[in-house]
XYZ file of C-alpha atoms in Angstrom:
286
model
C 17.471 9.170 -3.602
C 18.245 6.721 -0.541
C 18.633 7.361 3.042
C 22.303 6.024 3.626
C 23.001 8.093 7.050
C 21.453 5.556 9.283
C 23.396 3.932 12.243
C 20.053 2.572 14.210
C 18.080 1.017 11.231
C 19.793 -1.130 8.678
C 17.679 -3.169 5.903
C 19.703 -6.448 5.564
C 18.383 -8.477 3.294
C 15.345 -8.210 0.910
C 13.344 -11.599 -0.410
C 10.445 -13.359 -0.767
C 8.155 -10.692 -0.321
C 9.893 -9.845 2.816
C 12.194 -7.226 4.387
C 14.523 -8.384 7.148
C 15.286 -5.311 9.044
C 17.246 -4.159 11.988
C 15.348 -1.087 14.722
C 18.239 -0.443 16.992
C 18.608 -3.996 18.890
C 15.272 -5.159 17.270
C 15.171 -7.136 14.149
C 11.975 -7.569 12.516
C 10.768 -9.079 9.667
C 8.210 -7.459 7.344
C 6.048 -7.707 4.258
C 6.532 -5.559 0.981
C 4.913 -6.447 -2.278
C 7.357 -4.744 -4.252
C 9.956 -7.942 -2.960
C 9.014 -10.130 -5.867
C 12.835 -11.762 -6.161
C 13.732 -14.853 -4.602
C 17.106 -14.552 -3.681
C 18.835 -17.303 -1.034
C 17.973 -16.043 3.018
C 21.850 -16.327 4.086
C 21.709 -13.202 6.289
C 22.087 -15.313 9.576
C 19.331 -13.159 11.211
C 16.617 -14.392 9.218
C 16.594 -16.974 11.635
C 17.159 -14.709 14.945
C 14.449 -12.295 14.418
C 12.283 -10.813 17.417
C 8.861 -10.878 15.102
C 7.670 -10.838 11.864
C 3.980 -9.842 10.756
C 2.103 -12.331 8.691
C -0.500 -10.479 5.971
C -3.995 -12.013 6.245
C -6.131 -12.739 3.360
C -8.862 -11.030 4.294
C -6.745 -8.131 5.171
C -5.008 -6.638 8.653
C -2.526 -9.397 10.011
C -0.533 -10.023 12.920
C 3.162 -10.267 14.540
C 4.129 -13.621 15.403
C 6.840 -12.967 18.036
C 9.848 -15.501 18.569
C 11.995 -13.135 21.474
C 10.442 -10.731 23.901
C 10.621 -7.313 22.323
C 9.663 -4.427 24.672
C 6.271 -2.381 24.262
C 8.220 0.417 23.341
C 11.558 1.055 22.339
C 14.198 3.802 20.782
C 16.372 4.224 17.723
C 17.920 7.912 16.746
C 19.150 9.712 13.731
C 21.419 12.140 14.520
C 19.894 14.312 16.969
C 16.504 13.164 16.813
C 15.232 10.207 18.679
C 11.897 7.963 17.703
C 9.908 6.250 19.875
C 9.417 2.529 18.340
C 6.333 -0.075 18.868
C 4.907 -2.819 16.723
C 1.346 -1.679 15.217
C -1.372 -3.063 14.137
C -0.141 -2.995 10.291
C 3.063 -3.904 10.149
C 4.520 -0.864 11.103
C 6.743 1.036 13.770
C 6.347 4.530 14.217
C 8.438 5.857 11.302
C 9.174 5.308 7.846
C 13.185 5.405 7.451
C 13.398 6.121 3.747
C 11.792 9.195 4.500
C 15.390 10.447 6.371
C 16.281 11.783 2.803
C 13.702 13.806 2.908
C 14.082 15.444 6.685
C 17.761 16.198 5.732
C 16.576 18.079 2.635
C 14.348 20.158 5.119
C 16.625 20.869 7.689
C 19.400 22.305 5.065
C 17.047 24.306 3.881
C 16.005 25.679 6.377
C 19.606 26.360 8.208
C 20.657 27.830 4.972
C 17.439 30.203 5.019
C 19.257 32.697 7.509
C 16.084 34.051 8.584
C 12.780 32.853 10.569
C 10.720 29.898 9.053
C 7.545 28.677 9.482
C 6.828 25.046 7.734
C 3.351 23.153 7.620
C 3.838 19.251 8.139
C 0.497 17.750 6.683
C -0.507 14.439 7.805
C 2.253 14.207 10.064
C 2.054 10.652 11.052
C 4.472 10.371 14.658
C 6.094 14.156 13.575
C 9.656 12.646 12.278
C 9.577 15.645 9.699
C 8.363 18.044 12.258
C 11.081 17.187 14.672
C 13.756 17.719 11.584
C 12.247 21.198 10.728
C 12.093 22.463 14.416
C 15.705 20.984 15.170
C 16.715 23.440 12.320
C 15.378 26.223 14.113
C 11.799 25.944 12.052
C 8.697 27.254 13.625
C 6.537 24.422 12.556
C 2.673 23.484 12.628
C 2.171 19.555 12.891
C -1.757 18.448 11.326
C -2.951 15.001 11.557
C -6.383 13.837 12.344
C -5.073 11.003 14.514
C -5.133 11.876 17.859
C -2.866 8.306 18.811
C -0.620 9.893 16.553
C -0.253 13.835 17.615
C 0.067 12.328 20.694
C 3.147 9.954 19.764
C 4.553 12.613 18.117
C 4.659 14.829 21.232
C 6.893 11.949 23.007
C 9.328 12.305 20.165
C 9.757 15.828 20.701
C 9.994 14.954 24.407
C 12.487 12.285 23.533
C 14.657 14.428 21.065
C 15.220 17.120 23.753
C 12.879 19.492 21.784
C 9.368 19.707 23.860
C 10.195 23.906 24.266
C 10.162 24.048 20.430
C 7.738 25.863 18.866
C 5.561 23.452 17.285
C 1.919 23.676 17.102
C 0.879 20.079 17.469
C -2.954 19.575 16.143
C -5.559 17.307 15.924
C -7.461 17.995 12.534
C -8.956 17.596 9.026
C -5.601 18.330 7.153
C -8.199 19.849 4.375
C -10.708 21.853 6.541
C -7.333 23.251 8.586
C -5.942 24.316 5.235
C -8.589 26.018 4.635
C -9.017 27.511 7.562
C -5.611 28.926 7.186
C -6.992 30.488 4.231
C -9.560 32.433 5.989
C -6.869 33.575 8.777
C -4.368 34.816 6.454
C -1.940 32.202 7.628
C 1.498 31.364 5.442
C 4.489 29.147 5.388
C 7.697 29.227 3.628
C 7.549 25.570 3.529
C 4.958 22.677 3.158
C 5.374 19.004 3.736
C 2.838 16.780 2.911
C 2.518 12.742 2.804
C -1.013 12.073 2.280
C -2.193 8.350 2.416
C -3.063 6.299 -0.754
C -7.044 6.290 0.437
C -9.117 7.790 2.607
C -11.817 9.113 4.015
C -13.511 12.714 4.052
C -15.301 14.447 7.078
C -18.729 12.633 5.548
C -17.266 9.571 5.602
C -16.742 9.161 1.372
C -14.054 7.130 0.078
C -11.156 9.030 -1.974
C -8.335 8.257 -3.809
C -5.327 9.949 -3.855
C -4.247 10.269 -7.305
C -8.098 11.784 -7.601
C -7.514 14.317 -5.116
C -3.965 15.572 -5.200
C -4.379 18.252 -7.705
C -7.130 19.670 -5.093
C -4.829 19.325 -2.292
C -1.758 21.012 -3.856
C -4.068 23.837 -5.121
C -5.537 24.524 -1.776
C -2.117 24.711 -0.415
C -0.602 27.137 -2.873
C -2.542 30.358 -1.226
C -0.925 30.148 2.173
C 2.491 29.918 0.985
C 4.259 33.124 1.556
C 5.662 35.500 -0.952
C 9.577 33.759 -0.897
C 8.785 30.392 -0.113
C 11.766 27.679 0.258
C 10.102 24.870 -0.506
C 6.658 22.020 -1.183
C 7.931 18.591 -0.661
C 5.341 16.280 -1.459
C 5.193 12.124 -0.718
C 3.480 9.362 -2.343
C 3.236 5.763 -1.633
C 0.699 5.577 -4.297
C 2.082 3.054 -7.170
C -0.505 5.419 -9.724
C 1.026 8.585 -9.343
C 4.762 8.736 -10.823
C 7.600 11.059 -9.668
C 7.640 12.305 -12.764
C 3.347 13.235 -12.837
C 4.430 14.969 -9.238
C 6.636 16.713 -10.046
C 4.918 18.018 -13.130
C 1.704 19.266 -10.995
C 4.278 20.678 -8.330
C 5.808 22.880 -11.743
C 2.258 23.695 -12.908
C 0.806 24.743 -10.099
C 4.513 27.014 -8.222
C 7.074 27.458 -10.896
C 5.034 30.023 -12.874
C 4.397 32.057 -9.341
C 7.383 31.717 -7.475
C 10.048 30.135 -10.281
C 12.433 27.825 -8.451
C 12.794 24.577 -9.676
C 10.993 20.828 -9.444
C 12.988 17.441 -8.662
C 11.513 14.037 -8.270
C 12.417 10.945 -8.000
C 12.157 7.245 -6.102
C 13.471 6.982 -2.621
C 14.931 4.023 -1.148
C 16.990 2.257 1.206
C 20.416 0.285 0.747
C 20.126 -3.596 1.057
C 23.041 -4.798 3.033
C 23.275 -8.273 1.897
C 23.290 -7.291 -2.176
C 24.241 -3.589 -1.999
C 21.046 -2.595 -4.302
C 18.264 0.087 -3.484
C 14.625 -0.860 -2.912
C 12.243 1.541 -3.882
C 9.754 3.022 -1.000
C 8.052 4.806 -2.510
C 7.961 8.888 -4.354
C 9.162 12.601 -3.809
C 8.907 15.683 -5.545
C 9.743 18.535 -4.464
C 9.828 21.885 -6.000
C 12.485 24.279 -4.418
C 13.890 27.601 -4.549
């Protein structure tokens, strides 16, 4: 699956354990271990980029900037508009590849003819949120990052949808859940894009691929009785499409039928017209 309706982000070339990529007038150039080729740099803006962000050994880096790029900037996709700034870790705000994904929502959700309520876990900077309330969703946003609820709510300010009804929270996407539980609270559609590791309200140290099953499970209970759809990310290189997708059919298909699909999602390269991979999506769907 790759995210080919972009006009304000472009990946143009790919080597060297590098991405050269183009944010609206920005072009930045990042790492990604998956880049293991070592093809020739001709895309003439390897050598006009704003920044690129060196990896330290020891972990973390840092952007070495060459031209003045602004705090803060914007890009759009269709209707939606982001709000742009180089962090800490190499990244921007949003994670383009995942545009596949908020088109899948959105149609779904249009198509539903009737009133929707979707759960965005671990929102991140609410790209996903904004999709599903654009659609006409009534949509709950979770993250425990304050920084990031918070950039989120300029998004929906800068998309022209800050008198949607969102529910924008600060909290422990598992105690929430749970929560939710206890309240008698559905959905008729989950997102969630839990990170690789993490850590619990005690402070312990979990893995993904060790917690997933529990996180899916916990989940399944505040569906609602005709649910559309649980679309579920992974930038995990342990856990498969294919093992997704398999404990999204275990744990939904025998309740609620429907159907599972999974597979890679990726971006277009420009300069040599391939795909590279960004990581996982199942979703199960009815």
């Amino acid at each position: 699956m790759r995210a080919a309706n972009w006009n304000d982000y472009e990946l143009l070339d790919t080597s060297a354990g590098e991405r050269l990529e183009r944010w609206g007038d920005i072009i930045l150039i990042r790492p990604d271990p998956q880049i293991i080729w070592h093809t020739p740099k001709n895309h003439p803006l390897w050598k006009q980029a704003h920044a690129r962000y060196h990896r330290s050994n020891t972990g973390g880096g840092k952007w070495e900037v060459y031209r003045k790029v602004p705090p803060m900037w914007k890009i759009t996709y269709g209707d939606l508009t982001f709000q742009l700034k180089m962090m800490g870790f190499k990244h921007t705000g949003i994670f383009p590849e995942q545009a596949v994904n908020w088109d899948f929502a959105m149609e779904r959700i249009q198509k539903a003819n009737r009133p929707v309520k979707i759960l965005n876990l671990f929102g991140y900077t609410g790209a996903a949120s904004l999709a599903c309330a654009k659609a006409g969703a009534q949509v709950c946003h979770v993250d425990a990052s304050k920084g990031m609820v918070s950039w989120a709510k300029e998004n929906a300010q800068a998309s022209g949808l800050a008198d949607r009804p969102v529910r924008w929270l600060v909290d422990d996407c598992v105690k929430f859940v749970q929560r939710e539980q206890r309240r008698g609270n559905h959905y008729d559609g989950i997102i969630m894009d839990p990170p690789s590791y993490g850590r619990g309200p005690g402070g312990e140290v979990w893995k993904l691929e060790d917690q997933l099953h529990d996180l899916v499970e916990l989940c399944v209970p505040i569906l609602s009785e005709d649910p559309l759809f649980f679309l579920l990310n992974s930038y995990t290189t342990g856990l498969s499409p294919a093992v997704m997708a398999y404990l999204l059919g275990v744990m939904l298909q025998k309740r609620f039928g429907g159907s599972v699909s999974a597979g890679e999602i990726g971006l277009p390269v420009t300069e040599t017209g391939l795909v590279l991979p960004c990581g996982s999506t199942a979703i199960w769907s009815k």
